[in-house]
Amino acid sequence: MPARLVWIAAALALACAAFLGLGLRGDPGFALSLRAPRLAALLLVGAAIGCATVMFQTIAGNRILTPSIMGFDALFGLLQTGLVFALGGFGVATMAPQLRFALEAGLLMGGALLLFGTLLGGRRVDLHRMILTGIVCGVLFRSLSGFVARMIDPNEYAIVQGSSFARFNAVPIELIAIAALLSLLALAVAWRLRHRLDVMALGRDHAVSLGVDHRRTLMLALATIAALVSVSTALVGPVTFFGLLVSALAHLAMRDHRHAVLMPAAALIAGLVLVAGQTVIERLLGWSLTLSVIVEFAGGLLFLVLILRRPAP
Amino acid sequence: MIEIRDVAHRAGPARILSDITLDIPRGGVTALIGPNGAGKSTLLSLVARLEPLQQGRITVDGRDVGRTPTDRLARHLSILRQDTGLAARLTVRDLVGFGRYPHHKGRPGPADRAAIADAIAAFDLEPLADRFTDTLSGGQRQRALVAMTWAQGTDYVLLDEPLNNLDMAHARALMLRLRDMAATGRTVVVVLHEVNYAAAHADHVVAMKDGRVARTGPAAEVLTGATLSRLFDSPVEMAEIGGRSFALHHG
């Protein structure tokens, strides 16, 4: 196991300890029972987004694309608006969280498979066409949800808005068990794909010549990515640039092409960013900031840097 | 033996290959020659299942390339396409190591490591072994890719214009490596632009034009002034210099 992975894991363990232990007052057992499930959710979301982004970038053959940039967060927005439109704000707000989670995760997964499948399913992956299609899809989803939003009650629209941003402060605890189960299943599939992903990173022709069933692996990876991203989005809401940030950090820290190293690194780094960030905000800054805003700001900056610095392909 | 039967291929309305029926013998070096757009690369891609077969049948030692599981085929047949970019950032050693993937599926053993070391030595890549592929010149990268294909250790090796970007010395060294490969009983099928390399190193030649096989046979029979002139629609003379035949087509 590479030494850097151990260091990252140690840093994450430290951050977890700080998250659980800092500023404990009164009955520690009670406080821990509140904090532990939130910690689990942060780690889960980190692992899901980190792995999904690394996988997505490998099969897309590009380090700038992420599922979110390809229109996924716009799809989530459309889904939220559509749900409120169909069921009414009251209906959505009073819906059993488990049911809402299942509905959201299911619809998102279907949508993600359709979206990414169309984008990546062609025999030749044309990057420019793919980015353009992603952007066009994103605009389409945003316009559609804007259109639907105009037809619903402004008060109900507040419910849409509330759920359209990532919320790391208040994770729905009752959903963590089911989200963990689904994510761990998907992560297990991702781990099984690790060697094939290494080969896929060489490009389609090399992968076929080396005996990797390209189409099957592509579809399997896409389904896994869709599951990971959908579950984490349904749990905490959409994060646009977080995956990009984490995947870039993982590649930078490990400098290794093996997914057996990259995926754990991305998962650990994502967990570290979320847990350490949330600890600082909750314990040191007294909830005066929102983690998703900071992460998106840093990730957005990185996105610009990557685009500007990128040599011609 | 590679048996190609009644293969036709279209790209949209354009007819790329028509009625190709061809046997490529087992063992030796077979060169595919012909003018640009003759369909050489497409034929090679079809044999290596990089493109789905639209019509006809191709078997390699009796294995139908459309039906044989792709991972099993990868232990018998390898292909290197021309100008294949590399998406990933790898060291030369890691890249060459991928050639062993069909054999170890991600868990390399001592035999795989030995094969990788052999391939690196065979293509003079030792000084470059720890360099990243994106810091190499086109010719160095081409050598690393050929070394990867070599390391795959398949009975059949298909190479599409492997001499691209290579200087005189490395082009010659590569052709000599291909001869070594053929000498150990492996079959090398190579698309060549420069007919002189075919004249010097190939045992069999398949001449293609306009998506059809124009001539096929032992190199000495196919590589005649008259055949080459007709093939390329340009005057070519064959000459013997120092006991070797040369195609004079420049100047």
Coordinates of C-alpha atoms in Angstrom, one line a residue:
Chain A
M1 CA 0.0 0.0 0.0
P2 CA 1.5 3.4 -1.0
A3 CA 2.7 5.4 2.0
R4 CA 0.7 8.5 0.9
L5 CA -2.5 6.5 1.1
V6 CA -1.6 5.7 4.7
W7 CA -0.9 9.4 5.5
I8 CA -4.2 10.4 3.9
A9 CA -6.0 7.7 5.9
A10 CA -4.3 8.9 9.1
A11 CA -5.3 12.5 8.4
L12 CA -8.9 11.3 7.8
A13 CA -8.9 9.4 11.1
L14 CA -7.7 12.5 12.9
A15 CA -10.4 14.6 11.3
C16 CA -13.0 12.0 12.3
A17 CA -11.8 12.1 15.9
A18 CA -11.9 15.9 15.9
F19 CA -15.4 15.9 14.4
L20 CA -16.7 13.4 17.1
G21 CA -14.6 14.7 20.0
L22 CA -14.2 18.5 19.8
G23 CA -16.4 20.6 22.1
L24 CA -18.2 17.7 23.7
R25 CA -20.3 18.9 26.6
G26 CA -22.7 17.1 28.9
D27 CA -23.5 13.4 28.2
P28 CA -20.9 12.3 25.6
G29 CA -23.0 9.2 24.7
F30 CA -25.9 11.4 23.6
A31 CA -23.7 13.8 21.6
L32 CA -21.9 11.0 19.9
S33 CA -25.2 9.3 19.0
L34 CA -26.0 12.5 17.1
R35 CA -22.6 13.0 15.6
A36 CA -21.8 9.5 14.5
P37 CA -24.5 9.1 11.9
R38 CA -23.6 12.4 10.4
L39 CA -20.0 11.4 10.2
A40 CA -21.0 8.2 8.5
A41 CA -23.0 10.2 6.0
L42 CA -20.1 12.5 5.2
L43 CA -17.7 9.6 4.7
L44 CA -20.3 7.8 2.5
V45 CA -20.9 10.8 0.3
G46 CA -17.2 11.4 0.0
A47 CA -16.4 7.8 -1.0
A48 CA -19.3 7.7 -3.5
I49 CA -18.5 11.1 -5.2
G50 CA -14.7 10.5 -5.1
C51 CA -14.9 7.0 -6.7
A52 CA -17.6 7.9 -9.2
T53 CA -15.7 10.9 -10.5
V54 CA -12.4 9.0 -10.9
M55 CA -14.3 6.3 -12.8
F56 CA -16.2 8.7 -14.9
Q57 CA -13.0 10.6 -15.9
T58 CA -11.3 7.3 -16.8
I59 CA -14.1 6.1 -19.1
A60 CA -14.5 9.5 -20.6
G61 CA -10.8 9.8 -21.1
N62 CA -10.8 13.3 -19.7
R63 CA -9.8 14.8 -16.4
I64 CA -12.1 17.8 -16.6
L65 CA -15.4 16.1 -17.1
T66 CA -17.5 15.0 -14.1
P67 CA -21.0 13.6 -13.9
S68 CA -22.2 16.9 -12.5
I69 CA -20.7 19.0 -15.3
M70 CA -22.3 16.7 -17.8
G71 CA -25.7 17.9 -16.6
F72 CA -26.4 15.7 -13.7
D73 CA -27.1 18.5 -11.1
A74 CA -29.5 20.1 -13.6
L75 CA -31.3 16.8 -13.8
F76 CA -31.6 16.8 -10.0
G77 CA -33.0 20.3 -10.1
L78 CA -35.6 19.3 -12.7
L79 CA -36.5 16.3 -10.6
Q80 CA -37.1 18.4 -7.5
T81 CA -39.2 20.9 -9.4
G82 CA -41.1 18.1 -11.1
L83 CA -41.8 16.4 -7.8
V84 CA -43.2 19.5 -6.2
F85 CA -45.2 20.2 -9.3
A86 CA -46.7 16.8 -9.4
L87 CA -47.3 16.2 -5.7
G88 CA -47.5 19.8 -4.4
G89 CA -45.2 21.3 -1.8
F90 CA -47.1 19.8 1.1
G91 CA -47.1 16.4 -0.5
V92 CA -43.3 16.5 -1.0
A93 CA -42.7 17.9 2.5
T94 CA -44.8 15.3 4.2
M95 CA -43.7 12.4 2.1
A96 CA -42.0 9.6 4.0
P97 CA -38.3 10.3 3.7
Q98 CA -37.6 6.7 2.7
L99 CA -40.1 6.9 -0.1
R100 CA -38.8 10.2 -1.3
F101 CA -35.3 8.9 -1.2
A102 CA -36.2 5.8 -3.2
L103 CA -38.1 7.8 -5.7
E104 CA -35.3 10.4 -6.2
A105 CA -32.5 7.8 -6.3
G106 CA -34.5 5.6 -8.7
L107 CA -35.4 8.5 -11.1
L108 CA -31.9 9.9 -10.9
M109 CA -30.3 6.6 -11.7
G110 CA -32.6 6.1 -14.7
G111 CA -31.9 9.6 -15.9
A112 CA -28.2 9.3 -15.3
L113 CA -28.0 6.0 -17.2
L114 CA -29.9 7.6 -20.1
L115 CA -27.8 10.8 -20.1
F116 CA -24.3 9.2 -19.7
G117 CA -25.2 6.2 -21.9
T118 CA -26.1 8.5 -24.8
L119 CA -23.0 10.6 -24.2
L120 CA -20.6 7.7 -23.9
G121 CA -22.4 4.9 -25.5
G122 CA -21.3 5.7 -29.1
R123 CA -18.5 3.6 -30.5
R124 CA -16.2 6.5 -31.0
V125 CA -16.2 8.9 -28.0
D126 CA -16.0 12.4 -29.5
L127 CA -15.1 14.6 -26.6
H128 CA -16.3 17.9 -28.0
R129 CA -19.6 16.5 -29.0
M130 CA -19.9 15.0 -25.6
I131 CA -19.2 18.2 -23.7
L132 CA -21.6 20.1 -26.0
T133 CA -24.3 17.5 -25.5
G134 CA -23.8 17.7 -21.8
I135 CA -24.1 21.4 -21.8
V136 CA -27.1 21.4 -24.0
C137 CA -28.8 18.8 -21.8
G138 CA -28.0 20.9 -18.8
V139 CA -29.6 23.9 -20.3
L140 CA -32.6 21.9 -21.4
F141 CA -33.1 20.5 -17.9
R142 CA -32.6 24.0 -16.3
S143 CA -35.1 25.6 -18.8
L144 CA -37.6 22.9 -18.2
S145 CA -37.4 23.2 -14.4
G146 CA -37.5 27.0 -14.8
F147 CA -40.7 26.6 -16.9
V148 CA -42.3 24.2 -14.3
A149 CA -41.2 26.6 -11.5
R150 CA -43.2 29.4 -13.1
M151 CA -46.3 27.3 -12.9
I152 CA -46.1 26.4 -9.3
D153 CA -46.9 28.5 -6.2
P154 CA -44.0 30.7 -5.1
N155 CA -44.2 29.3 -1.6
E156 CA -43.9 25.8 -2.9
Y157 CA -41.0 26.9 -5.0
A158 CA -39.2 27.6 -1.7
I159 CA -39.3 23.9 -1.0
V160 CA -37.6 23.2 -4.4
Q161 CA -34.9 25.8 -3.6
G162 CA -34.3 24.4 -0.2
S163 CA -33.5 20.9 -1.6
S164 CA -31.6 22.1 -4.6
F165 CA -28.4 22.8 -2.7
A166 CA -26.1 20.4 -1.0
R167 CA -26.8 20.2 2.8
F168 CA -24.0 18.7 4.8
N169 CA -25.3 20.3 8.1
A170 CA -28.5 18.4 8.3
V171 CA -28.3 14.9 6.8
P172 CA -31.5 12.9 7.0
I173 CA -30.3 10.3 9.6
E174 CA -33.1 7.8 8.8
L175 CA -31.8 7.4 5.3
I176 CA -28.2 6.6 6.1
A177 CA -28.6 2.8 6.5
I178 CA -30.2 2.3 3.1
A179 CA -27.9 4.8 1.4
A180 CA -24.9 3.0 3.0
L181 CA -26.1 -0.4 1.7
L182 CA -26.6 0.9 -1.8
S183 CA -23.3 2.8 -1.9
L184 CA -21.3 -0.1 -0.5
L185 CA -22.7 -2.4 -3.1
A186 CA -21.8 0.0 -5.9
L187 CA -18.3 0.6 -4.3
A188 CA -17.8 -3.2 -4.3
V189 CA -18.6 -3.3 -8.0
A190 CA -16.2 -0.4 -8.6
W191 CA -13.5 -2.2 -6.7
R192 CA -14.0 -5.4 -8.8
L193 CA -13.7 -3.2 -12.0
R194 CA -10.4 -1.7 -10.8
H195 CA -8.0 -3.6 -13.1
R196 CA -10.3 -3.3 -16.1
L197 CA -10.5 0.5 -15.5
D198 CA -6.7 0.7 -15.6
V199 CA -6.9 -0.8 -19.1
M200 CA -9.9 1.3 -20.1
A201 CA -7.8 4.4 -19.4
L202 CA -5.5 3.5 -22.3
G203 CA -8.4 4.2 -24.7
R204 CA -10.9 2.0 -26.5
D205 CA -8.6 0.4 -29.2
H206 CA -5.9 -0.6 -26.7
A207 CA -8.6 -1.9 -24.3
V208 CA -10.1 -4.1 -27.0
S209 CA -6.7 -5.4 -28.1
L210 CA -5.9 -6.3 -24.5
G211 CA -9.1 -8.3 -24.3
V212 CA -11.3 -6.0 -22.1
D213 CA -14.9 -6.2 -23.3
H214 CA -15.1 -2.4 -23.8
R215 CA -18.8 -2.0 -24.2
R216 CA -19.8 -4.2 -21.3
T217 CA -17.2 -2.6 -19.0
L218 CA -18.3 0.9 -20.1
M219 CA -22.0 0.1 -19.3
L220 CA -21.1 -1.6 -16.0
A221 CA -19.0 1.4 -15.0
L222 CA -21.7 3.8 -16.0
A223 CA -24.3 2.0 -14.0
T224 CA -22.0 2.0 -11.0
I225 CA -21.4 5.7 -11.4
A226 CA -25.1 6.4 -11.8
A227 CA -25.8 4.5 -8.6
L228 CA -23.1 6.2 -6.6
V229 CA -23.9 9.7 -7.7
S230 CA -27.7 9.2 -7.4
V231 CA -27.5 7.8 -3.9
S232 CA -25.2 10.6 -2.6
T233 CA -27.3 13.3 -4.4
A234 CA -30.5 12.0 -3.0
L235 CA -28.9 12.0 0.5
V236 CA -27.3 15.4 0.6
G237 CA -28.2 17.2 -2.6
P238 CA -26.1 18.1 -5.7
V239 CA -22.4 19.1 -5.5
T240 CA -21.1 20.4 -8.9
F241 CA -17.4 20.8 -8.5
F242 CA -16.7 18.6 -5.5
G243 CA -15.9 15.5 -7.5
L244 CA -13.6 17.4 -9.8
L245 CA -11.7 18.8 -6.8
V246 CA -11.3 15.4 -5.2
S247 CA -10.3 13.6 -8.3
A248 CA -7.7 16.2 -9.2
L249 CA -6.3 16.0 -5.7
A250 CA -6.2 12.2 -5.8
H251 CA -4.3 12.2 -9.1
L252 CA -2.0 14.9 -7.9
A253 CA -1.3 13.1 -4.6
M254 CA -0.9 9.6 -5.9
R255 CA 0.7 10.1 -9.3
D256 CA -0.3 6.6 -10.1
H257 CA -2.5 5.2 -12.9
R258 CA -3.8 2.2 -10.9
H259 CA -7.4 2.5 -9.9
A260 CA -6.7 0.2 -6.9
V261 CA -4.8 3.2 -5.5
L262 CA -6.7 6.1 -7.2
M263 CA -10.2 5.1 -6.1
P264 CA -9.4 4.6 -2.4
A265 CA -7.3 7.9 -2.5
A266 CA -10.2 9.8 -4.0
A267 CA -12.6 8.3 -1.4
L268 CA -10.3 9.2 1.5
I269 CA -9.5 12.7 0.3
A270 CA -13.2 13.4 -0.3
G271 CA -14.0 12.2 3.2
L272 CA -11.1 14.3 4.6
V273 CA -12.3 17.5 2.9
L274 CA -15.9 17.0 4.0
V275 CA -15.2 15.9 7.6
A276 CA -12.4 18.4 8.2
G277 CA -14.3 21.2 6.6
Q278 CA -17.5 20.4 8.5
T279 CA -15.5 20.2 11.8
V280 CA -13.9 23.7 11.2
I281 CA -17.3 25.2 10.3
E282 CA -19.2 23.7 13.2
R283 CA -16.7 23.9 16.0
L284 CA -14.4 26.8 15.1
L285 CA -16.5 29.1 12.9
G286 CA -19.8 28.5 14.8
W287 CA -21.9 27.5 11.7
S288 CA -21.3 30.9 10.1
L289 CA -20.5 29.3 6.7
T290 CA -21.8 26.5 4.6
L291 CA -19.4 23.8 3.6
S292 CA -20.9 23.2 0.2
V293 CA -20.3 26.9 -0.8
I294 CA -16.6 26.7 0.1
V295 CA -16.1 23.3 -1.6
E296 CA -17.9 24.6 -4.7
F297 CA -15.9 27.8 -4.7
A298 CA -12.6 25.9 -4.5
G299 CA -13.7 23.3 -7.0
G300 CA -14.9 26.0 -9.4
L301 CA -11.6 27.8 -9.2
L302 CA -9.8 24.5 -9.9
F303 CA -12.1 23.8 -12.9
L304 CA -11.0 27.2 -14.4
V305 CA -7.4 26.5 -13.7
L306 CA -7.6 23.1 -15.3
I307 CA -9.3 24.4 -18.4
L308 CA -6.8 27.3 -18.8
R309 CA -3.7 25.3 -18.0
R310 CA -4.6 22.3 -20.1
P311 CA -2.3 21.7 -23.0
A312 CA -3.8 20.8 -26.4
P313 CA -5.0 17.2 -26.3
Chain B
M1 CA -4.0 -19.1 -40.4
I2 CA -6.2 -16.0 -40.7
E3 CA -9.2 -16.8 -43.0
I4 CA -11.2 -13.9 -44.3
R5 CA -14.3 -14.8 -46.2
D6 CA -16.6 -12.5 -48.2
V7 CA -16.0 -9.6 -46.0
A8 CA -17.5 -6.2 -47.0
H9 CA -17.6 -3.1 -45.0
R10 CA -19.3 0.3 -45.3
A11 CA -18.9 3.6 -43.5
G12 CA -22.2 5.3 -44.1
P13 CA -22.6 5.5 -47.9
A14 CA -18.9 4.9 -48.5
R15 CA -17.9 1.4 -49.5
I16 CA -14.6 0.7 -47.7
L17 CA -14.1 -3.0 -48.5
S18 CA -15.9 -5.3 -50.9
D19 CA -15.7 -9.1 -51.4
I20 CA -12.5 -9.7 -49.5
T21 CA -11.6 -13.4 -49.4
L22 CA -8.1 -13.9 -48.3
D23 CA -5.9 -16.3 -46.4
I24 CA -3.0 -15.0 -44.4
P25 CA -0.7 -17.9 -43.8
R26 CA 0.5 -18.9 -40.3
G27 CA 4.1 -17.8 -39.5
G28 CA 6.3 -15.3 -41.3
V29 CA 5.8 -11.6 -42.0
T30 CA 2.9 -10.6 -44.2
A31 CA 2.9 -7.1 -45.5
L32 CA -0.3 -5.2 -46.5
I33 CA 0.5 -2.6 -49.1
G34 CA -1.5 -0.3 -51.3
P35 CA -2.4 3.3 -51.9
N36 CA -4.1 5.5 -49.3
G37 CA -7.7 4.6 -48.8
A38 CA -7.3 1.0 -50.1
G39 CA -8.9 -0.3 -46.9
K40 CA -5.8 -1.9 -45.3
S41 CA -6.3 -0.4 -41.9
T42 CA -10.0 -1.2 -41.9
L43 CA -9.3 -4.8 -42.8
L44 CA -6.8 -5.1 -40.0
S45 CA -9.3 -3.5 -37.5
L46 CA -11.9 -6.1 -38.6
V47 CA -9.6 -9.0 -38.1
A48 CA -8.8 -7.6 -34.6
R49 CA -12.5 -7.0 -33.8
L50 CA -11.9 -3.3 -33.2
E51 CA -14.7 -2.7 -35.6
P52 CA -17.8 -4.9 -35.7
L53 CA -18.0 -7.2 -38.8
Q54 CA -20.8 -6.1 -41.0
Q55 CA -20.7 -8.9 -43.6
G56 CA -18.6 -12.0 -44.0
R57 CA -16.6 -14.1 -41.6
I58 CA -13.1 -14.0 -40.2
T59 CA -11.4 -16.8 -38.3
V60 CA -8.0 -16.9 -36.7
D61 CA -6.8 -20.5 -36.3
G62 CA -10.4 -21.5 -36.5
R63 CA -11.6 -19.0 -33.8
D64 CA -14.4 -16.8 -35.2
V65 CA -13.4 -13.3 -34.2
G66 CA -17.0 -12.2 -33.9
R67 CA -17.9 -15.0 -31.4
T68 CA -14.7 -15.8 -29.5
P69 CA -14.8 -14.1 -26.1
T70 CA -12.6 -11.0 -26.4
D71 CA -10.3 -11.9 -23.5
R72 CA -9.5 -15.3 -24.9
L73 CA -8.8 -13.7 -28.3
A74 CA -6.4 -11.3 -26.7
R75 CA -4.1 -14.1 -25.8
H76 CA -3.8 -15.1 -29.5
L77 CA -4.0 -11.9 -31.3
S78 CA -2.8 -8.4 -30.6
I79 CA -3.1 -5.2 -32.7
L80 CA -1.5 -1.8 -32.6
R81 CA -3.4 0.8 -34.6
Q82 CA -1.7 3.8 -36.1
D83 CA -1.8 7.1 -34.3
T84 CA -3.5 5.7 -31.3
G85 CA -3.4 8.4 -28.6
L86 CA -2.8 7.6 -25.0
A87 CA -5.3 9.0 -22.7
A88 CA -3.5 8.0 -19.5
R89 CA -0.3 9.3 -18.1
L90 CA 2.0 6.3 -17.6
T91 CA 5.6 5.4 -17.4
V92 CA 7.0 3.4 -20.2
R93 CA 7.4 0.4 -17.9
D94 CA 3.8 0.6 -16.9
L95 CA 2.6 1.0 -20.5
V96 CA 4.7 -2.0 -21.7
G97 CA 3.3 -3.9 -18.6
F98 CA -0.2 -3.5 -19.9
G99 CA 0.7 -6.0 -22.7
R100 CA 0.6 -8.7 -20.1
Y101 CA -2.9 -7.9 -18.9
P102 CA -4.6 -10.6 -21.0
H103 CA -2.5 -13.2 -19.2
H104 CA -2.6 -11.9 -15.6
K105 CA -5.8 -9.9 -15.4
G106 CA -4.3 -7.4 -13.0
R107 CA -2.1 -9.6 -10.9
P108 CA 1.3 -9.8 -12.6
G109 CA 3.5 -12.7 -11.7
P110 CA 7.3 -13.3 -12.2
A111 CA 6.8 -14.6 -15.7
D112 CA 4.9 -11.4 -16.6
R113 CA 7.7 -9.2 -15.1
A114 CA 10.3 -11.2 -17.1
A115 CA 8.3 -10.7 -20.4
I116 CA 8.1 -6.9 -19.7
A117 CA 11.8 -6.7 -19.1
D118 CA 12.4 -8.6 -22.3
A119 CA 10.2 -6.3 -24.3
I120 CA 11.9 -3.2 -22.8
A121 CA 15.3 -4.6 -23.7
A122 CA 14.2 -5.6 -27.2
F123 CA 13.1 -2.1 -28.1
D124 CA 16.0 -0.2 -26.5
L125 CA 13.7 1.3 -24.0
E126 CA 15.8 0.9 -20.8
P127 CA 16.9 4.5 -20.7
L128 CA 13.3 5.6 -21.1
A129 CA 11.7 3.0 -18.8
D130 CA 10.8 5.4 -16.0
R131 CA 9.8 8.4 -18.2
F132 CA 6.2 9.3 -18.6
T133 CA 4.7 8.7 -22.0
D134 CA 3.7 12.3 -22.4
T135 CA 7.3 13.4 -22.2
L136 CA 8.4 11.2 -25.1
S137 CA 8.8 12.0 -28.7
G138 CA 6.4 10.5 -31.3
G139 CA 8.9 7.9 -32.3
Q140 CA 9.8 6.9 -28.7
R141 CA 6.1 6.6 -27.9
Q142 CA 5.6 4.4 -31.0
R143 CA 8.4 2.1 -29.8
A144 CA 6.9 1.9 -26.4
L145 CA 3.6 0.9 -27.9
V146 CA 5.1 -1.7 -30.1
A147 CA 7.0 -3.1 -27.1
M148 CA 3.6 -3.4 -25.3
T149 CA 2.2 -5.3 -28.2
W150 CA 5.3 -7.5 -28.3
A151 CA 5.0 -8.2 -24.6
Q152 CA 1.4 -9.4 -25.1
G153 CA 3.1 -12.5 -26.6
T154 CA 0.4 -13.5 -29.0
D155 CA 0.6 -15.9 -31.9
Y156 CA -0.7 -13.2 -34.2
V157 CA 0.6 -9.6 -34.1
L158 CA -1.1 -7.0 -36.3
L159 CA 0.6 -3.7 -36.7
D160 CA -0.8 -0.8 -38.6
E161 CA 2.0 1.4 -40.0
P162 CA 4.3 0.8 -37.1
L163 CA 7.1 2.7 -38.8
N164 CA 5.3 6.0 -38.5
N165 CA 7.5 8.6 -36.8
L166 CA 10.5 6.2 -36.6
D167 CA 13.9 7.3 -37.9
M168 CA 15.9 5.1 -40.2
A169 CA 17.7 3.2 -37.5
H170 CA 14.7 2.5 -35.4
A171 CA 12.5 1.6 -38.4
R172 CA 15.1 -1.0 -39.4
A173 CA 15.5 -2.2 -35.8
L174 CA 11.8 -2.6 -35.6
M175 CA 11.5 -4.6 -38.8
L176 CA 14.4 -6.9 -37.6
R177 CA 12.5 -7.4 -34.3
L178 CA 9.4 -8.4 -36.3
R179 CA 11.6 -10.9 -38.2
D180 CA 12.8 -12.3 -34.9
M181 CA 9.2 -12.7 -33.8
A182 CA 8.4 -14.5 -37.0
A183 CA 11.4 -16.7 -36.6
T184 CA 9.9 -18.0 -33.3
G185 CA 6.8 -19.2 -35.2
R186 CA 4.7 -16.2 -34.6
T187 CA 2.7 -14.5 -37.4
V188 CA 3.2 -10.8 -38.0
V189 CA 0.8 -8.9 -40.2
V190 CA 2.0 -5.4 -40.9
V191 CA 0.6 -2.5 -42.9
L192 CA 3.5 -0.8 -44.7
H193 CA 3.6 2.5 -46.6
E194 CA 7.1 2.0 -47.9
V195 CA 7.3 -0.9 -50.3
N196 CA 11.0 -1.2 -49.8
Y197 CA 10.5 -2.4 -46.2
A198 CA 8.1 -5.1 -47.6
A199 CA 10.7 -6.0 -50.2
A200 CA 13.4 -6.4 -47.6
H201 CA 11.5 -8.0 -44.7
A202 CA 8.2 -9.6 -45.8
D203 CA 7.6 -13.2 -46.7
H204 CA 4.1 -12.6 -48.1
V205 CA 2.5 -9.5 -49.6
V206 CA -1.1 -8.6 -49.9
A207 CA -1.6 -5.8 -52.3
M208 CA -4.9 -3.9 -51.9
K209 CA -6.6 -1.2 -54.0
D210 CA -10.1 0.4 -53.8
G211 CA -11.3 -1.9 -51.1
R212 CA -10.3 -5.1 -52.9
V213 CA -7.4 -7.5 -52.8
A214 CA -5.4 -6.8 -56.0
R215 CA -2.7 -9.4 -55.7
T216 CA -1.5 -11.7 -53.0
G217 CA 1.4 -14.2 -52.8
P218 CA 5.1 -14.5 -51.9
A219 CA 6.9 -11.2 -51.8
A220 CA 9.0 -11.9 -54.8
E221 CA 6.0 -12.6 -57.0
V222 CA 3.9 -9.6 -55.9
L223 CA 6.6 -7.0 -55.8
T224 CA 7.2 -6.5 -59.5
G225 CA 7.5 -3.3 -61.3
A226 CA 4.4 -3.9 -63.3
T227 CA 2.2 -4.9 -60.3
L228 CA 3.4 -1.9 -58.2
S229 CA 3.0 0.6 -61.1
R230 CA -0.6 -0.6 -61.6
L231 CA -1.3 -0.7 -57.8
F232 CA -0.2 2.9 -57.1
D233 CA -1.0 4.3 -60.6
S234 CA 2.5 5.6 -60.7
P235 CA 5.6 4.3 -62.4
V236 CA 7.7 2.0 -60.2
E237 CA 10.8 0.1 -61.3
M238 CA 12.3 -2.8 -59.4
A239 CA 16.0 -3.1 -59.3
E240 CA 18.6 -5.4 -57.8
I241 CA 21.3 -3.7 -55.9
G242 CA 23.8 -5.8 -54.0
G243 CA 21.6 -8.9 -54.3
R244 CA 18.5 -7.2 -52.8
S245 CA 15.5 -5.9 -54.6
F246 CA 14.5 -2.2 -54.4
A247 CA 11.5 -0.4 -55.6
L248 CA 12.6 2.8 -57.3
H249 CA 9.7 5.2 -57.0
H250 CA 11.2 8.5 -55.9
G251 CA 13.0 11.1 -58.0

